[in-house]
């Protein structure tokens, strides 16, 4: 979850915030209803009020959404913004919105359940003919040189501790998506559009495409860079491309298992996939590099799934034929939920849980903490 300081960094990013303010002011009409999805402390919600919104529903999973009340009160908008904490897919609104504004991307649009939430919000919250801000994101990719950053990824597992072999971590690190900032000079190929996210048309929650690059010079290449440009509203938008000002989004880096010497005009094919599995995206990138001057051909098949180590117990518990039986901790949580029947306060529930499940809750404070967490998530 983001902290208030993190949101401060987002607000201070003029490349991002200035076009967002411009788009909200252009897209919101006096009397409109607006949904601020992934609101945080409600900055976009207040801009919508300033543009004349009659009502703004500011929705966020995190507790920080309630801090927005302080900002709303300080700016005279407290009577027009309704702050809602929770998963937007489980929230019911009393009316539909004329505008939905959001920035739930992360470094790229495919992050966690952001795409699923946006699809749901468009279907359930938006009026016919309503507006989504942003309207479209275009993802770009290019082959990059990044010797220093590549070595920074590898070096802790190669030479940091004398006498210990930490190299088993290398396949995990080189099958992961890393965040950094590239310069225009580090791009070894012309950028190519990989995927377009059309929020107004109901975006796909997955992405897949094959790109064909041709290198412009002889150099050592280290992997693939990905970033996005956004169209917020009409001609209003911004670019996160290397060579421009740094943004809070940065650039995503998909490293290769090894650096590769690239010749001029060498062909490189990259197949990219982003698939939502469970609670997050699995990224896959398959690279085929044509024969070089020495007759070498490189073929890499990589996935963030390869960068994750699953224990035998985890795999067994996620098998389709696994028959689950609640542990004592599971029975304790079930009892806590059943005890929240609107008749007993948390302190009584916690005391009873400590007496019933002393191995799970040896101290009442532990039972109270867990009961409070469950009450925050599930109570009305």
XYZ file of C-alpha atoms in Angstrom:
380
model
C 0.000 0.000 0.000
C 1.151 3.536 -0.722
C 2.014 5.930 2.109
C 1.079 9.602 2.273
C 4.680 10.326 1.285
C 4.258 8.147 -1.811
C 1.199 10.151 -2.815
C 3.219 13.303 -2.275
C 5.687 12.037 -4.856
C 2.848 11.364 -7.297
C 1.417 14.848 -6.811
C 4.875 16.395 -7.271
C 5.325 14.580 -10.617
C 4.333 17.405 -12.966
C 4.575 15.194 -16.063
C 1.735 13.133 -14.596
C -0.279 15.550 -12.504
C -0.572 18.561 -14.833
C -2.246 16.604 -17.678
C -4.500 14.791 -15.186
C -5.694 18.117 -13.758
C -6.224 19.461 -17.272
C -8.184 16.336 -18.309
C -10.407 16.383 -15.209
C -11.143 20.072 -15.625
C -12.010 19.489 -19.291
C -14.024 16.317 -18.738
C -16.101 17.176 -15.660
C -19.133 19.412 -16.165
C -21.051 21.290 -13.452
C -23.510 18.906 -11.816
C -21.661 15.746 -12.890
C -21.268 12.657 -10.725
C -17.662 11.407 -10.626
C -15.973 8.237 -9.391
C -12.338 8.598 -8.303
C -11.158 4.972 -8.465
C -8.030 4.217 -6.447
C -8.445 7.635 -4.886
C -5.771 7.551 -2.195
C -6.201 10.777 -0.204
C -8.609 12.202 -2.776
C -6.568 14.635 -4.861
C -8.407 13.882 -8.130
C -11.714 13.973 -6.243
C -11.026 17.546 -5.157
C -10.048 18.595 -8.684
C -13.373 17.141 -9.872
C -15.212 19.196 -7.234
C -13.340 22.298 -8.306
C -14.508 21.588 -11.875
C -18.106 21.573 -10.676
C -18.923 17.955 -9.786
C -22.090 17.625 -7.739
C -20.960 14.369 -6.092
C -17.677 12.455 -6.093
C -17.304 8.890 -4.850
C -13.663 8.445 -3.776
C -12.894 4.712 -3.555
C -9.707 3.047 -2.342
C -8.717 -0.221 -0.687
C -6.406 1.456 1.809
C -7.147 3.285 5.040
C -5.506 6.413 3.613
C -8.712 7.193 1.729
C -10.116 8.510 5.022
C -7.292 11.045 5.236
C -8.941 12.646 2.231
C -11.624 14.007 4.548
C -9.038 16.365 6.049
C -8.128 17.675 2.595
C -11.777 17.887 1.550
C -12.683 19.830 4.690
C -9.729 22.196 4.280
C -10.799 22.958 0.711
C -14.547 23.239 1.283
C -15.501 20.001 -0.525
C -16.445 17.786 2.419
C -20.163 17.900 1.591
C -19.606 16.718 -2.003
C -17.110 13.861 -1.616
C -18.112 10.484 -0.198
C -15.051 8.467 0.834
C -15.433 4.687 0.544
C -12.861 2.135 1.662
C -12.966 -1.301 0.073
C -12.720 -3.284 -3.125
C -14.635 -1.293 -5.747
C -15.970 -4.558 -7.191
C -17.876 -5.120 -3.944
C -19.153 -1.563 -3.541
C -22.636 -0.502 -4.620
C -23.238 3.135 -5.540
C -26.642 4.825 -5.328
C -26.209 6.439 -8.757
C -24.131 6.116 -11.906
C -21.223 8.400 -12.726
C -20.716 10.701 -15.686
C -16.923 10.448 -15.316
C -14.592 7.801 -13.884
C -11.066 9.014 -13.217
C -8.325 6.603 -12.160
C -4.638 5.900 -11.991
C -4.373 2.351 -10.703
C -1.645 1.267 -13.105
C 1.451 0.740 -11.032
C 4.505 0.883 -13.307
C 2.344 -0.503 -16.138
C -1.417 -0.914 -16.627
C -1.200 -4.651 -15.916
C -0.809 -4.637 -12.150
C -2.749 -6.692 -9.612
C -6.509 -6.476 -10.088
C -6.412 -2.977 -11.590
C -7.674 -4.010 -15.031
C -10.446 -6.164 -13.567
C -11.527 -3.279 -11.334
C -11.627 -0.863 -14.266
C -13.678 -3.256 -16.392
C -16.130 -3.696 -13.511
C -16.304 0.049 -12.817
C -17.053 0.817 -16.464
C -19.862 -1.754 -16.502
C -21.512 -0.912 -13.160
C -20.665 2.722 -12.399
C -20.498 4.594 -15.711
C -23.538 6.106 -17.407
C -24.157 5.434 -21.066
C -22.057 7.945 -22.961
C -19.935 8.634 -19.880
C -16.213 9.372 -19.868
C -13.233 7.377 -18.618
C -10.015 9.197 -17.677
C -7.673 7.819 -18.975
C -9.222 6.787 -22.269
C -6.301 4.788 -23.651
C -2.783 3.584 -22.787
C -0.311 2.424 -25.424
C 2.508 0.156 -24.263
C 5.841 0.322 -26.061
C 8.904 -1.932 -26.006
C 12.501 -1.734 -27.188
C 15.752 -3.661 -26.824
C 18.087 -1.933 -24.375
C 21.661 -1.750 -23.197
C 21.893 -1.506 -19.410
C 25.174 -2.938 -18.178
C 25.208 -1.192 -14.819
C 21.603 -1.993 -13.882
C 21.967 -5.569 -15.154
C 25.076 -6.028 -13.003
C 23.273 -4.466 -10.038
C 20.630 -7.192 -10.366
C 23.212 -9.985 -10.493
C 26.075 -8.840 -8.278
C 24.515 -9.460 -4.819
C 24.234 -13.143 -5.723
C 27.672 -13.463 -7.301
C 30.274 -11.733 -5.193
C 28.805 -10.068 -2.110
C 29.597 -12.780 0.462
C 32.915 -14.600 0.293
C 32.783 -18.334 0.796
C 29.064 -18.673 0.043
C 27.453 -19.735 -3.213
C 24.326 -17.617 -3.706
C 24.039 -18.284 -7.425
C 20.766 -20.310 -7.113
C 19.058 -16.916 -6.732
C 20.183 -15.753 -10.188
C 17.483 -17.550 -12.230
C 14.848 -15.979 -9.969
C 16.273 -12.491 -10.388
C 16.639 -12.851 -14.151
C 13.045 -14.081 -14.497
C 11.548 -11.041 -12.833
C 10.314 -7.620 -13.918
C 12.497 -4.804 -12.602
C 11.833 -1.076 -12.418
C 14.375 1.559 -13.453
C 14.805 4.611 -15.688
C 16.404 4.363 -19.135
C 17.837 7.120 -21.284
C 17.083 7.468 -24.988
C 20.692 6.483 -25.734
C 20.193 3.097 -24.086
C 17.558 2.067 -26.637
C 19.190 -0.149 -29.259
C 16.139 -0.367 -31.494
C 13.269 1.867 -32.455
C 10.390 1.530 -29.966
C 7.424 -0.519 -31.130
C 3.850 -0.426 -29.898
C 3.103 -3.727 -28.190
C -0.410 -3.349 -26.777
C -3.183 -0.767 -26.616
C -5.473 -0.599 -23.574
C -8.765 1.023 -24.594
C -10.539 1.839 -21.354
C -13.606 3.303 -23.066
C -14.259 0.079 -24.989
C -13.757 -2.301 -22.078
C -10.097 -3.338 -21.980
C -8.851 -6.911 -22.086
C -7.381 -8.053 -18.781
C -4.525 -9.820 -20.615
C -2.066 -8.823 -23.299
C -0.033 -10.780 -25.845
C 1.887 -9.831 -28.951
C 5.027 -10.496 -30.990
C 7.457 -7.720 -31.916
C 10.227 -7.731 -34.508
C 13.230 -5.485 -33.935
C 16.302 -4.681 -36.005
C 19.335 -3.271 -34.246
C 20.986 -0.069 -35.414
C 24.544 -0.648 -34.131
C 26.971 -3.160 -32.664
C 26.597 -3.316 -28.900
C 25.966 -5.553 -25.903
C 22.228 -5.895 -25.223
C 20.728 -6.896 -21.862
C 16.971 -7.233 -22.314
C 13.687 -5.531 -23.084
C 12.329 -2.205 -21.809
C 8.581 -1.503 -21.579
C 6.754 1.761 -20.857
C 3.473 3.436 -21.726
C 2.062 6.615 -23.211
C -1.408 7.684 -22.150
C -4.307 9.514 -23.735
C -6.243 10.912 -20.799
C -8.940 12.857 -22.646
C -8.891 13.841 -26.309
C -5.481 15.330 -27.036
C -4.528 15.565 -23.357
C -1.986 12.981 -22.193
C 1.665 12.323 -21.447
C 4.515 9.969 -22.313
C 6.742 7.903 -20.036
C 9.221 7.184 -22.860
C 12.964 7.064 -22.206
C 14.548 10.390 -23.005
C 11.750 12.443 -21.488
C 11.479 13.701 -17.918
C 11.473 11.015 -15.241
C 8.062 9.992 -13.934
C 6.869 8.060 -10.889
C 6.112 5.114 -13.190
C 9.681 4.548 -14.400
C 10.387 1.877 -17.010
C 9.980 -1.876 -16.685
C 12.962 -4.055 -17.539
C 12.768 -7.695 -18.611
C 16.360 -8.982 -18.423
C 17.802 -11.785 -20.547
C 19.601 -14.718 -18.876
C 22.859 -13.364 -20.273
C 24.107 -10.279 -22.115
C 24.224 -10.745 -25.882
C 26.595 -9.152 -28.396
C 24.355 -7.675 -31.085
C 25.512 -6.902 -34.621
C 24.251 -4.081 -36.811
C 20.959 -4.925 -38.533
C 20.554 -8.124 -36.493
C 16.949 -9.311 -36.143
C 15.394 -9.867 -32.719
C 11.930 -11.291 -32.163
C 10.267 -10.845 -28.771
C 6.958 -12.436 -27.813
C 5.414 -10.751 -24.770
C 2.565 -11.992 -22.570
C 0.901 -10.545 -19.455
C -1.703 -12.870 -17.902
C -3.661 -12.349 -14.706
C -3.316 -15.473 -12.574
C -4.717 -15.365 -9.062
C -3.939 -12.008 -7.512
C -1.248 -10.740 -9.870
C 0.142 -10.818 -13.376
C 2.486 -13.452 -14.730
C 4.806 -12.024 -17.374
C 6.340 -14.187 -20.100
C 8.913 -13.090 -22.648
C 10.395 -15.295 -25.354
C 13.333 -13.898 -27.300
C 14.766 -15.200 -30.578
C 17.920 -13.530 -31.856
C 18.977 -14.307 -35.421
C 22.341 -15.755 -36.347
C 25.258 -13.408 -35.661
C 28.649 -13.119 -37.358
C 29.880 -16.194 -35.496
C 26.852 -18.280 -36.422
C 25.363 -18.131 -32.917
C 21.600 -18.093 -32.425
C 20.053 -17.223 -29.066
C 16.653 -18.384 -27.869
C 15.456 -17.429 -24.379
C 12.150 -18.465 -22.791
C 11.496 -16.605 -19.541
C 8.642 -16.072 -17.112
C 8.065 -14.499 -13.727
C 6.588 -17.869 -12.815
C 10.140 -19.242 -13.101
C 11.244 -16.527 -10.699
C 8.907 -17.821 -7.997
C 9.759 -20.816 -5.852
C 6.781 -22.870 -4.668
C 7.138 -25.400 -1.870
C 5.686 -28.897 -2.299
C 3.128 -28.009 0.368
C 2.022 -24.903 -1.547
C 1.672 -26.847 -4.797
C -0.294 -29.620 -3.060
C -2.702 -27.150 -1.465
C -3.375 -25.488 -4.829
C -3.997 -28.716 -6.754
C -7.500 -29.154 -8.173
C -7.973 -32.479 -6.371
C -6.758 -31.235 -2.967
C -9.335 -31.785 -0.185
C -8.849 -29.024 2.413
C -9.444 -29.470 6.141
C -9.340 -26.460 8.442
C -6.401 -26.268 10.822
C -6.929 -25.077 14.389
C -6.009 -21.553 13.239
C -8.612 -21.844 10.499
C -11.235 -23.012 12.961
C -10.353 -20.078 15.201
C -10.877 -17.595 12.370
C -14.163 -19.223 11.417
C -15.313 -18.930 15.028
C -14.303 -15.253 15.130
C -16.363 -14.498 12.034
C -19.374 -16.374 13.393
C -19.045 -14.497 16.695
C -19.462 -11.183 14.872
C -23.242 -11.416 14.968
C -23.960 -7.881 16.130
C -24.406 -8.870 19.768
C -20.916 -8.780 21.334
C -18.147 -6.130 21.310
C -14.655 -7.007 20.078
C -13.176 -7.210 23.577
C -15.648 -9.951 24.560
C -15.094 -11.826 21.305
C -11.331 -11.667 21.826
C -11.582 -12.921 25.420
C -13.738 -15.867 24.367
C -11.399 -16.673 21.470
C -8.427 -16.775 23.845
C -10.260 -19.248 26.079
C -11.424 -21.451 23.197
C -8.176 -21.422 21.183
C -5.258 -20.922 23.607
C -2.728 -22.411 21.174
C -3.725 -19.974 18.446
C -4.184 -16.959 20.734
C -1.984 -17.391 23.840
C -2.630 -13.731 24.698
C -5.877 -11.810 24.477
C -4.087 -8.980 22.637
C -3.357 -11.356 19.759
C -6.989 -12.451 19.550
C -8.148 -8.825 19.688
C -5.735 -7.843 16.894
C -6.963 -10.619 14.611
C -10.612 -9.974 15.434
C -10.091 -6.286 14.640
C -8.518 -7.138 11.281
C -11.431 -9.401 10.362
C -13.958 -6.818 11.548
C -12.286 -4.126 9.431
C -12.431 -6.332 6.350
C -15.831 -7.968 6.700
C -18.083 -6.052 9.095
C -20.646 -3.535 7.917
